[in-house]
Short mmCIF file of C-alpha atoms and ligand atoms in Angstrom, two decimals:
data_model
loop_
_atom_site.label_atom_id
_atom_site.label_comp_id
_atom_site.label_asym_id
_atom_site.label_seq_id
_atom_site.Cartn_x
_atom_site.Cartn_y
_atom_site.Cartn_z
CA UNK A 1 0.00 0.00 0.00
CA UNK A 2 1.15 3.52 -0.74
CA UNK A 3 0.52 6.64 1.34
CA UNK A 4 0.82 10.39 0.89
CA UNK A 5 3.62 12.14 2.80
CA UNK A 6 3.77 15.93 3.03
CA UNK A 7 7.03 17.34 1.66
CA UNK A 8 6.94 20.15 4.25
CA UNK A 9 5.70 18.71 7.57
CA UNK A 10 6.01 14.92 6.98
CA UNK A 11 2.35 14.34 7.86
CA UNK A 12 0.97 11.16 6.33
CA UNK A 13 -2.45 10.49 4.76
CA UNK A 14 -4.01 7.38 3.20
CA UNK A 15 -4.26 7.59 -0.60
CA UNK A 16 -7.96 6.78 -0.35
CA UNK A 17 -8.59 10.35 0.87
CA UNK A 18 -9.93 12.86 -1.65
CA UNK A 19 -7.10 15.37 -1.29
CA UNK A 20 -4.49 17.00 -3.48
CA UNK A 21 -2.35 18.75 -0.82
CA UNK A 22 -1.49 18.63 2.88
CA UNK A 23 -3.57 20.54 5.46
CA UNK A 24 -0.46 22.74 5.86
CA UNK A 25 -0.69 23.45 2.05
CA UNK A 26 2.50 21.46 1.45
CA UNK A 27 2.95 19.39 -1.72
CA UNK A 28 2.33 15.68 -1.24
CA UNK A 29 4.76 12.96 -2.21
CA UNK A 30 4.13 9.21 -2.29
CA UNK A 31 5.68 6.59 -0.07
CA UNK A 32 5.49 3.14 -1.64
CA UNK A 33 7.27 -0.11 -2.45
CA UNK A 34 8.32 -0.80 -6.02
CA UNK A 35 9.97 -3.73 -7.77
CA UNK A 36 11.08 -4.67 -11.28
CA UNK A 37 10.61 -8.37 -12.13
CA UNK A 38 12.51 -8.08 -15.44
CA UNK A 39 11.64 -11.53 -16.81
CA UNK A 40 7.93 -10.97 -16.21
CA UNK A 41 8.10 -7.46 -17.63
CA UNK A 42 9.67 -8.79 -20.85
CA UNK A 43 6.63 -11.04 -21.46
CA UNK A 44 4.04 -8.27 -21.14
CA UNK A 45 2.43 -5.94 -23.69
CA UNK A 46 4.58 -2.93 -24.69
CA UNK A 47 2.64 -0.33 -22.68
CA UNK A 48 3.42 1.79 -19.60
CA UNK A 49 1.54 -0.83 -17.54
CA UNK A 50 4.19 -3.50 -18.15
CA UNK A 51 5.94 -1.90 -15.11
CA UNK A 52 2.92 -2.74 -12.96
CA UNK A 53 4.86 -3.48 -9.76
CA UNK A 54 6.30 0.04 -9.84
CA UNK A 55 2.96 1.84 -10.31
CA UNK A 56 0.91 2.22 -7.10
CA UNK A 57 -2.51 1.03 -8.29
CA UNK A 58 -3.99 -1.71 -6.09
CA UNK A 59 -6.25 -3.55 -8.54
CA UNK A 60 -5.68 -4.19 -12.24
CA UNK A 61 -9.38 -3.75 -13.05
CA UNK A 62 -9.09 -0.06 -12.13
CA UNK A 63 -6.51 0.65 -14.83
CA UNK A 64 -7.67 3.23 -17.39
CA UNK A 65 -5.52 2.71 -20.46
CA UNK A 66 -5.44 2.88 -24.24
CA UNK A 67 -2.39 0.53 -24.27
CA UNK A 68 -0.24 3.65 -24.47
CA UNK A 69 3.53 3.79 -24.12
CA UNK A 70 6.78 2.14 -25.22
CA UNK A 71 7.25 5.03 -27.63
CA UNK A 72 10.07 4.63 -30.18
CA UNK A 73 13.66 5.55 -29.31
CA UNK A 74 15.43 6.30 -32.60
CA UNK A 75 18.81 7.59 -33.75
CA UNK A 76 18.89 11.31 -34.48
CA UNK A 77 21.68 12.73 -36.62
CA UNK A 78 23.00 16.12 -35.61
CA UNK A 79 26.52 17.57 -35.39
CA UNK A 80 28.18 14.14 -35.14
CA UNK A 81 26.79 13.58 -31.65
CA UNK A 82 25.43 10.29 -30.37
CA UNK A 83 21.78 11.37 -30.04
CA UNK A 84 18.57 9.40 -29.74
CA UNK A 85 15.08 10.89 -29.93
CA UNK A 86 12.35 9.48 -27.68
CA UNK A 87 9.15 10.01 -29.64
CA UNK A 88 6.93 10.81 -26.67
CA UNK A 89 4.50 12.72 -28.85
CA UNK A 90 3.13 9.39 -30.10
CA UNK A 91 0.31 9.01 -27.59
CA UNK A 92 -3.51 8.81 -27.90
CA UNK A 93 -4.06 12.50 -27.06
CA UNK A 94 -0.85 13.68 -28.75
CA UNK A 95 1.56 14.21 -25.87
CA UNK A 96 3.54 12.40 -23.14
CA UNK A 97 1.01 13.74 -20.61
CA UNK A 98 -0.99 10.56 -21.29
CA UNK A 99 1.52 8.69 -19.13
CA UNK A 100 0.49 10.80 -16.14
CA UNK A 101 -3.20 10.93 -17.03
CA UNK A 102 -3.46 7.13 -17.34
CA UNK A 103 -2.06 6.58 -13.84
CA UNK A 104 -3.81 9.54 -12.17
CA UNK A 105 -7.24 8.74 -13.62
CA UNK A 106 -6.78 5.04 -12.76
CA UNK A 107 -6.11 6.01 -9.14
CA UNK A 108 -9.13 8.33 -9.04
CA UNK A 109 -11.31 5.55 -10.43
CA UNK A 110 -9.88 3.23 -7.76
CA UNK A 111 -10.79 5.54 -4.87
CA UNK A 112 -14.24 6.28 -6.31
CA UNK A 113 -13.90 9.85 -7.61
CA UNK A 114 -16.81 10.59 -9.98
CA UNK A 115 -16.25 14.22 -10.89
CA UNK A 116 -13.05 16.24 -11.27
CA UNK A 117 -11.85 19.73 -12.04
CA UNK A 118 -8.47 20.70 -13.53
CA UNK A 119 -6.87 23.88 -14.85
CA UNK A 120 -5.09 23.69 -18.18
CA UNK A 121 -5.91 24.59 -21.71
CA UNK A 122 -3.04 22.63 -23.17
CA UNK A 123 -1.75 19.08 -23.35
CA UNK A 124 -2.48 18.13 -19.73
CA UNK A 125 -6.09 19.29 -20.06
CA UNK A 126 -6.52 17.21 -23.21
CA UNK A 127 -4.95 14.15 -21.57
CA UNK A 128 -7.05 14.44 -18.40
CA UNK A 129 -10.21 14.99 -20.50
CA UNK A 130 -9.45 12.03 -22.79
CA UNK A 131 -8.79 9.56 -19.97
CA UNK A 132 -11.80 10.87 -17.99
CA UNK A 133 -13.94 10.09 -21.04
CA UNK A 134 -12.64 6.51 -21.02
CA UNK A 135 -13.17 6.18 -17.25
CA UNK A 136 -16.63 7.85 -17.40
CA UNK A 137 -15.54 10.45 -14.86
CA UNK A 138 -17.16 13.88 -15.26
CA UNK A 139 -14.52 16.44 -16.04
CA UNK A 140 -14.41 20.23 -16.08
CA UNK A 141 -11.34 22.11 -17.31
CA UNK A 142 -10.75 25.73 -16.25
CA UNK A 143 -9.11 27.89 -18.92
CA UNK A 144 -8.24 31.57 -19.29
CA UNK A 145 -10.94 33.45 -21.25
CA UNK A 146 -8.33 34.33 -23.89
CA UNK A 147 -7.63 30.68 -24.78
CA UNK A 148 -8.07 30.13 -28.52
CA UNK A 149 -11.01 28.08 -29.74
CA UNK A 150 -8.76 25.67 -31.57
CA UNK A 151 -6.98 24.66 -28.37
CA UNK A 152 -10.25 24.03 -26.58
CA UNK A 153 -11.86 21.87 -29.25
CA UNK A 154 -9.93 18.69 -28.40
CA UNK A 155 -10.89 19.00 -24.72
CA UNK A 156 -14.55 19.69 -25.58
CA UNK A 157 -14.78 16.82 -28.06
CA UNK A 158 -13.76 14.43 -25.26
CA UNK A 159 -16.92 15.61 -23.50
CA UNK A 160 -15.26 17.77 -20.83
CA UNK A 161 -16.90 21.02 -19.80
CA UNK A 162 -14.89 24.20 -20.24
CA UNK A 163 -15.02 26.97 -17.66
CA UNK A 164 -13.58 30.20 -19.05
CA UNK A 165 -12.07 32.51 -16.44
CA UNK A 166 -11.52 36.23 -17.21
CA UNK A 167 -8.00 37.60 -16.64
CA UNK A 168 -4.60 35.92 -16.57
CA UNK A 169 -3.47 32.31 -16.20
CA UNK A 170 -2.95 33.06 -12.49
CA UNK A 171 -6.63 34.13 -12.18
CA UNK A 172 -7.61 30.73 -13.63
CA UNK A 173 -5.46 28.96 -11.02
CA UNK A 174 -7.11 30.98 -8.25
CA UNK A 175 -10.59 30.14 -9.53
CA UNK A 176 -9.87 26.39 -9.64
CA UNK A 177 -8.34 26.44 -6.15
CA UNK A 178 -11.51 28.06 -4.80
CA UNK A 179 -13.69 25.34 -6.34
CA UNK A 180 -11.25 22.62 -5.22
CA UNK A 181 -13.04 22.74 -1.87
CA UNK A 182 -16.22 21.47 -3.57
CA UNK A 183 -14.95 19.09 -6.29
CA UNK A 184 -11.92 16.82 -6.59
CA UNK A 185 -8.99 18.81 -8.01
CA UNK A 186 -7.23 16.37 -10.35
CA UNK A 187 -4.21 18.61 -10.71
CA UNK A 188 -1.43 17.26 -12.90
CA UNK A 189 0.98 19.50 -10.97
CA UNK A 190 -0.18 18.91 -7.38
CA UNK A 191 -1.17 15.24 -7.50
CA UNK A 192 1.85 12.91 -7.12
CA UNK A 193 0.10 10.12 -9.05
CA UNK A 194 0.69 12.10 -12.24
CA UNK A 195 4.46 11.74 -11.76
CA UNK A 196 3.92 8.01 -11.10
CA UNK A 197 2.87 7.92 -14.74
CA UNK A 198 5.46 10.22 -16.28
CA UNK A 199 8.24 8.22 -14.57
CA UNK A 200 7.50 5.32 -16.94
CA UNK A 201 9.46 7.26 -19.60
CA UNK A 202 12.58 6.44 -17.56
CA UNK A 203 11.71 2.73 -17.37
CA UNK A 204 11.15 2.56 -21.13
CA UNK A 205 14.41 4.33 -21.97
CA UNK A 206 16.37 2.03 -19.64
CA UNK A 207 14.70 -1.07 -21.10
CA UNK A 208 15.27 0.15 -24.68
CA UNK A 209 18.98 0.48 -23.81
CA UNK A 210 19.11 -3.08 -22.41
CA UNK A 211 18.48 -1.95 -18.85
CA UNK A 212 21.25 0.61 -18.87
CA UNK A 213 21.12 4.29 -18.11
CA UNK A 214 22.00 6.78 -20.88
CA UNK A 215 24.61 9.43 -20.08
CA UNK A 216 22.36 12.45 -20.59
CA UNK A 217 18.71 13.29 -21.17
CA UNK A 218 17.52 16.64 -22.51
CA UNK A 219 13.87 17.65 -22.01
CA UNK A 220 11.73 20.79 -21.74
CA UNK A 221 10.95 21.97 -18.19
CA UNK A 222 7.99 24.10 -17.07
CA UNK A 223 6.32 22.69 -13.96
CA UNK A 224 8.69 19.74 -14.31
CA UNK A 225 6.33 16.84 -14.95
CA UNK A 226 8.64 15.08 -17.43
CA UNK A 227 11.90 16.23 -15.76
CA UNK A 228 10.73 15.01 -12.33
CA UNK A 229 9.16 11.88 -13.78
CA UNK A 230 12.54 10.95 -15.30
CA UNK A 231 14.26 11.69 -12.00
CA UNK A 232 11.86 9.53 -9.95
CA UNK A 233 11.94 6.71 -12.49
CA UNK A 234 15.71 6.48 -12.77
CA UNK A 235 16.07 6.83 -9.00
CA UNK A 236 13.77 3.84 -8.47
CA UNK A 237 15.76 1.82 -11.03
CA UNK A 238 19.01 2.72 -9.24
CA UNK A 239 17.62 1.92 -5.78
CA UNK A 240 16.51 -1.47 -7.09
CA UNK A 241 19.97 -2.07 -8.62
CA UNK A 242 18.57 -2.30 -12.16
CA UNK A 243 20.93 0.46 -13.37
CA UNK A 244 24.30 1.55 -11.99
CA UNK A 245 24.02 5.34 -12.14
CA UNK A 246 21.63 8.19 -12.80
CA UNK A 247 21.73 9.99 -16.16
CA UNK A 248 22.51 13.68 -16.18
CA UNK A 249 19.12 15.41 -16.43
CA UNK A 250 19.32 18.52 -18.62
CA UNK A 251 16.29 20.83 -18.65
CA UNK A 252 15.36 23.53 -21.18
CA UNK A 253 13.26 26.65 -20.55
CA UNK A 254 12.04 29.48 -22.76
CA UNK A 255 14.00 32.68 -22.16
CA UNK A 256 10.75 34.63 -21.57
CA UNK A 257 9.86 32.43 -18.57
CA UNK A 258 12.88 30.78 -16.99
CA UNK A 259 12.66 30.64 -13.18
CA UNK A 260 14.46 27.28 -12.97
CA UNK A 261 17.29 28.45 -15.23
CA UNK A 262 17.66 31.60 -13.13
CA UNK A 263 17.88 29.61 -9.88
CA UNK A 264 20.37 27.22 -11.52
CA UNK A 265 22.80 29.89 -12.74
CA UNK A 266 22.53 31.88 -9.50
CA UNK A 267 22.99 28.67 -7.44
CA UNK A 268 19.88 29.61 -5.41
CA UNK A 269 18.37 27.27 -2.82
CA UNK A 270 14.88 28.34 -3.93
CA UNK A 271 13.19 28.97 -7.24
CA UNK A 272 11.88 32.55 -7.23
CA UNK A 273 8.74 33.59 -9.09
CA UNK A 274 9.59 34.79 -12.61
CA UNK A 275 7.12 37.31 -14.02
CA UNK A 276 6.46 36.46 -17.65
CA UNK A 277 6.15 39.70 -19.62
CA UNK A 278 6.23 38.40 -23.19
CA UNK A 279 4.63 35.53 -25.07
CA UNK A 280 6.57 32.57 -26.46
CA UNK A 281 5.76 29.85 -29.00
CA UNK A 282 6.88 27.34 -26.34
CA UNK A 283 3.60 27.82 -24.47
CA UNK A 284 3.78 24.45 -22.72
CA UNK A 285 6.66 25.44 -20.43
CA UNK A 286 5.51 28.82 -19.14
CA UNK A 287 5.42 28.25 -15.40
CA UNK A 288 6.30 31.35 -13.40
CA UNK A 289 7.00 29.23 -10.31
CA UNK A 290 6.93 25.43 -10.35
CA UNK A 291 4.98 23.87 -7.47
CA UNK A 292 7.61 21.17 -6.80
CA UNK A 293 10.50 23.63 -6.75
CA UNK A 294 12.57 21.92 -4.04
CA UNK A 295 12.34 18.56 -5.79
CA UNK A 296 13.45 20.10 -9.11
CA UNK A 297 16.55 21.59 -7.45
CA UNK A 298 17.26 18.24 -5.77
CA UNK A 299 16.97 16.45 -9.12
CA UNK A 300 19.41 18.88 -10.79
CA UNK A 301 21.83 18.45 -7.92
CA UNK A 302 21.63 14.65 -7.56
CA UNK A 303 21.97 13.96 -11.28
CA UNK A 304 24.75 16.55 -11.84
CA UNK A 305 22.19 18.07 -14.18
CA UNK A 306 21.98 21.51 -15.78
CA UNK A 307 19.39 23.94 -17.12
CA UNK A 308 19.54 26.23 -20.12
CA UNK A 309 17.17 28.68 -21.79
CA UNK A 310 16.43 29.29 -25.46
CA UNK A 311 14.79 32.03 -27.57
CA UNK A 312 11.83 31.74 -29.96
CA UNK A 313 14.17 32.24 -32.94
CA UNK A 314 16.27 29.28 -31.77
CA UNK A 315 13.12 27.19 -31.19
CA UNK A 316 11.83 27.90 -34.73
CA UNK A 317 15.15 26.69 -36.13
CA UNK A 318 14.85 23.57 -33.94
CA UNK A 319 11.39 22.79 -35.36
CA UNK A 320 12.84 22.86 -38.89
CA UNK A 321 15.84 20.68 -38.01
CA UNK A 322 13.57 18.04 -36.45
CA UNK A 323 11.06 18.16 -39.31
CA UNK A 324 13.85 17.61 -41.88
CA UNK A 325 14.35 14.20 -40.25
CA UNK A 326 10.63 13.49 -40.31
CA UNK A 327 9.85 14.51 -36.74
CA UNK A 328 6.86 16.86 -36.55
CA UNK A 329 6.67 18.31 -33.04
CA UNK A 330 5.16 21.31 -31.31
CA UNK A 331 7.40 24.31 -30.49
CA UNK A 332 7.67 23.35 -26.79
CA UNK A 333 9.33 20.07 -27.83
CA UNK A 334 11.73 21.69 -30.29
CA UNK A 335 13.58 23.52 -27.47
CA UNK A 336 15.80 20.44 -27.17
CA UNK A 337 17.66 21.22 -30.43
CA UNK A 338 19.11 24.64 -29.47
CA UNK A 339 19.73 23.11 -26.04
CA UNK A 340 21.97 20.45 -27.65
CA UNK A 341 24.06 23.27 -29.16
CA UNK A 342 24.36 25.04 -25.80
CA UNK A 343 25.14 21.98 -23.69
CA UNK A 344 27.70 20.83 -26.28
CA UNK A 345 29.43 24.22 -26.30
CA UNK A 346 29.58 24.16 -22.49
CA UNK A 347 31.10 20.63 -22.55
CA UNK A 348 28.12 19.28 -20.61
CA UNK A 349 27.54 16.68 -23.33
CA UNK A 350 30.10 15.19 -25.76
CA UNK A 351 30.11 12.85 -28.81
CA UNK A 352 31.32 9.83 -26.78
CA UNK A 353 28.20 9.94 -24.62
CA UNK A 354 24.64 8.78 -25.36
CA UNK A 355 22.22 11.71 -25.13
CA UNK A 356 18.45 11.25 -25.28
CA UNK A 357 16.14 14.01 -26.52
CA UNK A 358 12.56 13.81 -25.23
CA UNK A 359 10.06 14.99 -27.87
CA UNK A 360 6.99 15.73 -25.75
CA UNK A 361 4.13 16.92 -27.99
CA UNK A 362 2.88 16.51 -31.55
CA UNK A 363 3.11 19.32 -34.10
CA UNK A 364 -0.52 18.56 -34.98
CA UNK A 365 -1.46 20.25 -31.68
CA UNK A 366 -0.23 23.65 -32.78
CA UNK A 367 -0.72 23.89 -36.53
CA UNK A 368 -1.96 27.50 -36.28
CA UNK A 369 1.36 28.49 -34.68
CA UNK A 370 3.48 26.43 -37.06
CA UNK A 371 1.99 27.99 -40.19
CA UNK A 372 3.33 31.37 -39.04
CA UNK A 373 6.93 30.09 -39.00
CA UNK A 374 7.18 29.90 -42.80
ZN1 ZN B 23 2.18 19.36 5.59
#
């Protein structure tokens, strides 16, 4: 059995409780037992659920899944480096967020949640709405009033209700927190079960490399759901002696909203709020202050990781470089290409090492933005 543990005051709660945070407002983490029966795993279907003993769901019949996962890991040719691209945009709703949504919605089904609210107008909202449709859980997504119709259509087609909130993204967060007292807040940022899903990316990469850890992994970082998922996943593999070391986790932010990068270069013990004054095409990583800030800093530190930031001009170039090799991704994913240049220049990665690039979201999500690039 797993239980929630508060990251601030250490208070524990059973996971059967309908809660998303501690009474002290601290972020909850999960305490649980995991194992990796490799021979059994090898016989199972190639989905995220092949790592069943490492995902804290009690009963198999509660699993909400489209048989997602085991996304391809392919060679990527760029500047003579040893790069591999993890095609994590190949998921039922078009982004890696399905890993988290599958596990979170399964857990909510298991504890009997019938109706949820969530705030996101992007990939997480679509993933939560899609999996709620499969689980027959009523779902309402809070979005800023200014959100474009195109972005909302996927969420609405899944049958989720949209609640438009006037004002900024922060006003939307405040509105959902107020209603979180009445309905279950299935937050992909607050609820630790979401990371229990995103961590399966680490298991797949290790298995695809014959149960070895790569040297480096480069991924976008906003609230940190893929960065932290990779950290938790590789840490569990290390603790269970499946791999011998952690990969270096290298995160990429947009220069218009880069609180993690700022804390990294200033060697701060805290991530300070970063006021975003301009827009960026990398809309999926605009978090002014990540909720799990301490854990992100711990992950950077424990993996000898690093953070960089990139401009929209660099991202646009990245989109073209990826597309020339047949990889059609959204701008938020393309940040990894200019990041390769920067980390290579700083000697953080080198041609002798294996470096994985996580491609997080499909280009089909953002066609209206991509047409403006050319
Ligand atoms: Zn607490």
